[in-house]
Amino acid sequence: MEGFWGAIRQSVAVVERAHGVPVCRVTQRQLNITVQKKESNWWERLTKQEKRPLFLAPDFDRWLDESDAEMELKEKEEEKINKMKIESRVPKDPFKHLKKGYLIMYNLVQFLGFSWIFVNMTVRLFILGKDSFYDTFHTIADMMYFCQTLALMEIMNSLIGLVRSPLRPTVAQIFGRNFVLFVILGSLEEMQSKPVVFFIFYFWSIIELFRYPYYMLSCIGIEWKPLTWLRYTAWIPLYPLGGLAEGVYINFCYLYKQRKQHLGPKKRKMK
């Protein structure tokens, strides 16, 4: 072992001429030392002494002499120039900034709308407690109508290629929500005071609090890692809970209609 660690110390000493801290990685077969040059120039040799130590052997699979290095650098420069030429040939979109501005404003408006819904419902929950469940629809519905109507623009954005979101999932999500909101909740007044409405609206708003800011920052090339994590993780518990609330509500509506049909006042038949 002393001989092994002695060889390691000698190897590290060899690279001290780089005036940097070498990065060492020991494996079962070999010792890898990576050195970052202080100055970008060509080294005539690795060691200070002219005679190469016996324990040091070059790896010719990775060896580059000065001419090879110059050739590699020249190829990289040519590749960069060719890439710039190709990019210059691609026609620029004259409406690029207008599209970006539209997407930023759209996501900002949606974020503010769902933020208002979430904050309003949270404050009412703390103040009124369970009593806030029963008038959620009458308090929040107008803003939810606005946000979900505006969300139809996402289908158009995907259809014309303004965003990269796939069309089918976008259509399924938006029409699914709008069916619950406009058709089921909007048409059955006797069901609008049920507590399950609170949970449907609450789960919807929480999901959008992460989604729209993520898209808005993406439009200007900014990625905030905590927001990215929430955008692609928060849906895991929230989507099933929201779907469960919607399913319970739809089933409740069906059972309520059945009850009303069989137990409600019956019309007298005309003789």
Tab-separated table of C-alpha atoms in Angstrom:
chain	number	residue	atom	x	y	z
A	1	MET	CA	0.000	0.000	0.000
A	2	GLU	CA	2.894	2.393	0.740
A	3	GLY	CA	4.172	1.908	-2.776
A	4	PHE	CA	0.707	2.601	-4.189
A	5	TRP	CA	0.175	5.825	-2.258
A	6	GLY	CA	3.747	6.851	-2.959
A	7	ALA	CA	3.029	6.558	-6.680
A	8	ILE	CA	-0.082	8.660	-6.206
A	9	ARG	CA	1.885	11.401	-4.456
A	10	GLN	CA	4.467	11.346	-7.233
A	11	SER	CA	1.726	11.573	-9.862
A	12	VAL	CA	0.144	14.550	-8.167
A	13	ALA	CA	3.522	16.259	-7.886
A	14	VAL	CA	3.991	15.825	-11.608
A	15	VAL	CA	1.060	18.083	-12.397
A	16	GLU	CA	1.876	20.853	-9.925
A	17	ARG	CA	3.381	22.883	-12.735
A	18	ALA	CA	-0.190	23.670	-13.858
A	19	HIS	CA	-0.548	26.051	-10.860
A	20	GLY	CA	-4.035	24.684	-10.219
A	21	VAL	CA	-5.660	22.096	-7.983
A	22	PRO	CA	-5.680	18.715	-9.766
A	23	VAL	CA	-8.808	16.580	-9.571
A	24	CYS	CA	-7.938	12.979	-8.692
A	25	ARG	CA	-10.167	9.932	-9.128
A	26	VAL	CA	-8.954	6.521	-7.999
A	27	THR	CA	-10.506	3.415	-9.536
A	28	GLN	CA	-9.672	-0.268	-9.144
A	29	ARG	CA	-7.578	-0.204	-12.300
A	30	GLN	CA	-6.052	3.240	-12.517
A	31	LEU	CA	-5.583	6.726	-11.134
A	32	ASN	CA	-7.110	9.573	-13.185
A	33	ILE	CA	-5.805	13.102	-12.618
A	34	THR	CA	-7.475	16.021	-14.424
A	35	VAL	CA	-5.612	19.329	-14.538
A	36	GLN	CA	-7.044	22.666	-15.599
A	37	LYS	CA	-4.394	24.839	-17.265
A	38	LYS	CA	-3.860	28.280	-15.807
A	39	GLU	CA	-2.952	29.608	-19.254
A	40	SER	CA	-4.112	28.254	-22.594
A	41	ASN	CA	-0.832	27.350	-24.269
A	42	TRP	CA	0.972	24.274	-25.509
A	43	TRP	CA	2.978	22.155	-23.053
A	44	GLU	CA	6.145	20.682	-24.431
A	45	ARG	CA	6.087	18.080	-21.688
A	46	LEU	CA	4.055	17.261	-18.593
A	47	THR	CA	6.849	17.065	-16.045
A	48	LYS	CA	9.363	19.698	-14.950
A	49	GLN	CA	12.329	17.448	-15.599
A	50	GLU	CA	13.132	16.641	-19.199
A	51	LYS	CA	13.425	12.918	-18.578
A	52	ARG	CA	10.060	11.233	-18.189
A	53	PRO	CA	9.607	9.220	-14.947
A	54	LEU	CA	9.399	5.471	-15.340
A	55	PHE	CA	5.972	5.286	-13.686
A	56	LEU	CA	4.489	7.782	-16.152
A	57	ALA	CA	3.280	6.461	-19.508
A	58	PRO	CA	1.342	8.360	-22.195
A	59	ASP	CA	-2.114	7.217	-23.269
A	60	PHE	CA	-1.798	7.323	-27.040
A	61	ASP	CA	-5.579	6.848	-27.480
A	62	ARG	CA	-5.981	10.331	-26.050
A	63	TRP	CA	-2.668	11.808	-27.167
A	64	LEU	CA	-2.654	15.011	-29.171
A	65	ASP	CA	0.465	16.656	-30.491
A	66	GLU	CA	0.591	20.362	-31.304
A	67	SER	CA	-0.477	19.912	-34.932
A	68	ASP	CA	-3.446	17.726	-33.923
A	69	ALA	CA	-4.552	20.299	-31.353
A	70	GLU	CA	-4.383	23.092	-33.918
A	71	MET	CA	-6.389	20.973	-36.374
A	72	GLU	CA	-9.049	20.244	-33.745
A	73	LEU	CA	-9.315	23.933	-32.868
A	74	LYS	CA	-9.606	24.834	-36.548
A	75	GLU	CA	-12.396	22.270	-37.052
A	76	LYS	CA	-14.315	23.702	-34.108
A	77	GLU	CA	-14.002	27.215	-35.503
A	78	GLU	CA	-15.185	26.055	-38.938
A	79	GLU	CA	-18.122	24.244	-37.345
A	80	LYS	CA	-19.061	27.407	-35.463
A	81	ILE	CA	-18.866	29.508	-38.633
A	82	ASN	CA	-20.984	27.007	-40.586
A	83	LYS	CA	-23.576	27.012	-37.819
A	84	MET	CA	-23.757	30.802	-37.913
A	85	LYS	CA	-24.173	30.703	-41.701
A	86	ILE	CA	-27.040	28.196	-41.429
A	87	GLU	CA	-28.756	30.280	-38.752
A	88	SER	CA	-28.412	33.407	-40.889
A	89	ARG	CA	-30.162	31.657	-43.788
A	90	VAL	CA	-33.201	30.790	-41.661
A	91	PRO	CA	-35.813	33.512	-42.173
A	92	LYS	CA	-36.500	35.494	-39.025
A	93	ASP	CA	-40.046	35.734	-37.742
A	94	PRO	CA	-41.088	39.424	-37.876
A	95	PHE	CA	-43.814	38.743	-35.293
A	96	LYS	CA	-41.537	36.957	-32.811
A	97	HIS	CA	-41.623	39.711	-30.186
A	98	LEU	CA	-45.351	40.232	-30.657
A	99	LYS	CA	-46.040	36.526	-30.098
A	100	LYS	CA	-43.817	36.465	-27.045
A	101	GLY	CA	-45.550	39.537	-25.616
A	102	TYR	CA	-48.969	37.964	-26.181
A	103	LEU	CA	-47.968	34.729	-24.437
A	104	ILE	CA	-46.496	36.626	-21.482
A	105	MET	CA	-49.670	38.695	-21.061
A	106	TYR	CA	-51.935	35.667	-21.449
A	107	ASN	CA	-50.094	33.646	-18.789
A	108	LEU	CA	-49.889	36.686	-16.505
A	109	VAL	CA	-53.648	37.338	-16.707
A	110	GLN	CA	-54.422	33.674	-16.031
A	111	PHE	CA	-52.013	33.608	-13.097
A	112	LEU	CA	-53.605	36.699	-11.571
A	113	GLY	CA	-57.085	35.290	-12.093
A	114	PHE	CA	-56.389	31.952	-10.430
A	115	SER	CA	-54.377	33.692	-7.701
A	116	TRP	CA	-57.459	35.780	-6.900
A	117	ILE	CA	-59.550	32.620	-6.716
A	118	PHE	CA	-57.073	30.828	-4.465
A	119	VAL	CA	-56.510	33.763	-2.100
A	120	ASN	CA	-60.224	34.580	-1.895
A	121	MET	CA	-61.162	30.991	-1.071
A	122	THR	CA	-58.323	30.623	1.452
A	123	VAL	CA	-59.230	33.838	3.300
A	124	ARG	CA	-62.913	32.905	3.405
A	125	LEU	CA	-61.992	29.443	4.700
A	126	PHE	CA	-59.989	30.928	7.588
A	127	ILE	CA	-62.698	33.461	8.447
A	128	LEU	CA	-65.889	31.457	7.914
A	129	GLY	CA	-64.613	27.917	8.289
A	130	LYS	CA	-66.888	25.230	6.860
A	131	ASP	CA	-69.591	27.811	6.164
A	132	SER	CA	-67.507	29.029	3.209
A	133	PHE	CA	-68.105	25.686	1.460
A	134	TYR	CA	-71.754	26.381	0.767
A	135	ASP	CA	-71.487	29.679	-1.138
A	136	THR	CA	-68.261	28.994	-3.060
A	137	PHE	CA	-69.987	28.897	-6.431
A	138	HIS	CA	-71.861	32.177	-5.967
A	139	THR	CA	-68.678	33.925	-4.765
A	140	ILE	CA	-66.073	32.512	-7.159
A	141	ALA	CA	-68.024	31.447	-10.256
A	142	ASP	CA	-67.691	34.722	-12.197
A	143	MET	CA	-63.892	34.708	-12.028
A	144	MET	CA	-63.767	30.990	-12.760
A	145	TYR	CA	-66.024	31.528	-15.791
A	146	PHE	CA	-63.629	34.213	-17.017
A	147	CYS	CA	-60.459	32.118	-16.548
A	148	GLN	CA	-61.897	28.960	-18.090
A	149	THR	CA	-63.353	30.855	-21.051
A	150	LEU	CA	-59.997	32.517	-21.620
A	151	ALA	CA	-58.345	29.081	-21.420
A	152	LEU	CA	-59.933	28.236	-24.781
A	153	MET	CA	-57.132	30.339	-26.270
A	154	GLU	CA	-54.704	27.563	-25.307
A	155	ILE	CA	-56.358	25.287	-27.849
A	156	MET	CA	-55.868	27.925	-30.533
A	157	ASN	CA	-52.257	28.509	-29.444
A	158	SER	CA	-51.494	24.809	-29.793
A	159	LEU	CA	-53.432	24.491	-33.049
A	160	ILE	CA	-51.488	27.227	-34.860
A	161	GLY	CA	-48.147	26.136	-33.395
A	162	LEU	CA	-47.653	29.163	-31.173
A	163	VAL	CA	-46.765	26.813	-28.294
A	164	ARG	CA	-45.415	23.267	-28.258
A	165	SER	CA	-48.185	21.803	-26.093
A	166	PRO	CA	-49.813	18.745	-27.724
A	167	LEU	CA	-53.309	19.477	-28.985
A	168	ARG	CA	-55.243	16.423	-27.755
A	169	PRO	CA	-54.355	16.635	-24.035
A	170	THR	CA	-54.979	20.383	-24.116
A	171	VAL	CA	-58.449	19.921	-25.655
A	172	ALA	CA	-59.314	17.111	-23.244
A	173	GLN	CA	-58.335	19.089	-20.152
A	174	ILE	CA	-60.000	22.374	-21.106
A	175	PHE	CA	-63.238	20.886	-22.436
A	176	GLY	CA	-63.397	18.542	-19.451
A	177	ARG	CA	-63.215	21.426	-17.008
A	178	ASN	CA	-65.609	23.599	-18.995
A	179	PHE	CA	-68.124	20.768	-19.168
A	180	VAL	CA	-68.076	20.475	-15.371
A	181	LEU	CA	-68.191	24.251	-14.891
A	182	PHE	CA	-70.688	25.409	-17.521
A	183	VAL	CA	-72.879	22.356	-18.096
A	184	ILE	CA	-73.042	20.570	-14.749
A	185	LEU	CA	-72.442	23.322	-12.201
A	186	GLY	CA	-74.042	26.091	-14.232
A	187	SER	CA	-77.261	24.222	-15.069
A	188	LEU	CA	-78.081	22.656	-11.684
A	189	GLU	CA	-78.718	25.461	-9.230
A	190	GLU	CA	-79.635	23.092	-6.425
A	191	MET	CA	-76.134	21.554	-6.644
A	192	GLN	CA	-74.186	24.823	-6.564
A	193	SER	CA	-74.277	25.051	-2.776
A	194	LYS	CA	-72.669	21.649	-2.208
A	195	PRO	CA	-69.278	21.575	-0.395
A	196	VAL	CA	-67.669	19.550	-3.187
A	197	VAL	CA	-67.704	22.685	-5.377
A	198	PHE	CA	-65.181	24.231	-2.993
A	199	PHE	CA	-62.716	21.382	-3.461
A	200	ILE	CA	-63.089	21.352	-7.258
A	201	PHE	CA	-62.351	25.085	-7.526
A	202	TYR	CA	-59.561	24.901	-4.941
A	203	PHE	CA	-57.667	22.078	-6.640
A	204	TRP	CA	-58.028	23.743	-10.045
A	205	SER	CA	-56.594	27.021	-8.763
A	206	ILE	CA	-53.607	25.424	-6.990
A	207	ILE	CA	-52.547	23.592	-10.151
A	208	GLU	CA	-52.618	26.800	-12.200
A	209	LEU	CA	-50.630	28.765	-9.616
A	210	PHE	CA	-47.577	26.765	-10.716
A	211	ARG	CA	-48.370	26.177	-14.381
A	212	TYR	CA	-48.902	29.725	-15.638
A	213	PRO	CA	-45.854	31.336	-13.929
A	214	TYR	CA	-43.706	28.520	-15.336
A	215	TYR	CA	-44.919	29.225	-18.880
A	216	MET	CA	-44.565	32.972	-18.397
A	217	LEU	CA	-40.921	32.712	-17.301
A	218	SER	CA	-40.200	30.232	-20.110
A	219	CYS	CA	-41.256	32.889	-22.629
A	220	ILE	CA	-38.356	35.088	-21.528
A	221	GLY	CA	-35.859	32.243	-21.166
A	222	ILE	CA	-35.848	32.052	-17.363
A	223	GLU	CA	-35.982	28.749	-15.486
A	224	TRP	CA	-36.485	28.747	-11.724
A	225	LYS	CA	-35.760	25.206	-10.529
A	226	PRO	CA	-38.184	25.172	-7.539
A	227	LEU	CA	-40.990	26.367	-9.818
A	228	THR	CA	-40.053	23.788	-12.454
A	229	TRP	CA	-40.164	21.056	-9.812
A	230	LEU	CA	-43.589	22.204	-8.602
A	231	ARG	CA	-44.890	22.504	-12.175
A	232	TYR	CA	-44.056	18.894	-12.963
A	233	THR	CA	-44.705	17.406	-9.500
A	234	ALA	CA	-47.697	19.161	-7.916
A	235	TRP	CA	-50.107	17.569	-10.394
A	236	ILE	CA	-49.355	14.102	-8.996
A	237	PRO	CA	-51.558	14.535	-5.896
A	238	LEU	CA	-53.742	17.392	-7.201
A	239	TYR	CA	-55.006	15.870	-10.462
A	240	PRO	CA	-56.340	12.686	-8.804
A	241	LEU	CA	-57.926	14.744	-6.023
A	242	GLY	CA	-59.514	17.121	-8.516
A	243	GLY	CA	-60.734	14.235	-10.662
A	244	LEU	CA	-62.125	12.510	-7.580
A	245	ALA	CA	-64.005	15.664	-6.576
A	246	GLU	CA	-65.410	16.021	-10.100
A	247	GLY	CA	-66.427	12.360	-10.175
A	248	VAL	CA	-68.135	12.619	-6.792
A	249	TYR	CA	-70.003	15.707	-7.916
A	250	ILE	CA	-71.176	14.170	-11.191
A	251	ASN	CA	-72.304	11.006	-9.417
A	252	PHE	CA	-74.040	13.119	-6.777
A	253	CYS	CA	-75.891	15.035	-9.478
A	254	TYR	CA	-77.044	11.786	-11.094
A	255	LEU	CA	-78.257	10.338	-7.801
A	256	TYR	CA	-80.007	13.609	-6.953
A	257	LYS	CA	-81.881	13.526	-10.265
A	258	GLN	CA	-82.893	9.932	-9.624
A	259	ARG	CA	-84.178	10.838	-6.182
A	260	LYS	CA	-86.116	13.822	-7.516
A	261	GLN	CA	-87.614	11.704	-10.275
A	262	HIS	CA	-88.859	8.973	-7.956
A	263	LEU	CA	-89.633	10.906	-4.766
A	264	GLY	CA	-90.509	14.361	-6.065
A	265	PRO	CA	-94.071	15.660	-6.612
A	266	LYS	CA	-95.784	13.824	-9.489
A	267	LYS	CA	-97.978	15.498	-12.020
A	268	ARG	CA	-101.588	14.419	-12.155
A	269	LYS	CA	-102.654	12.710	-15.292
A	270	MET	CA	-105.343	14.366	-17.331
A	271	LYS	CA	-108.497	12.325	-17.611
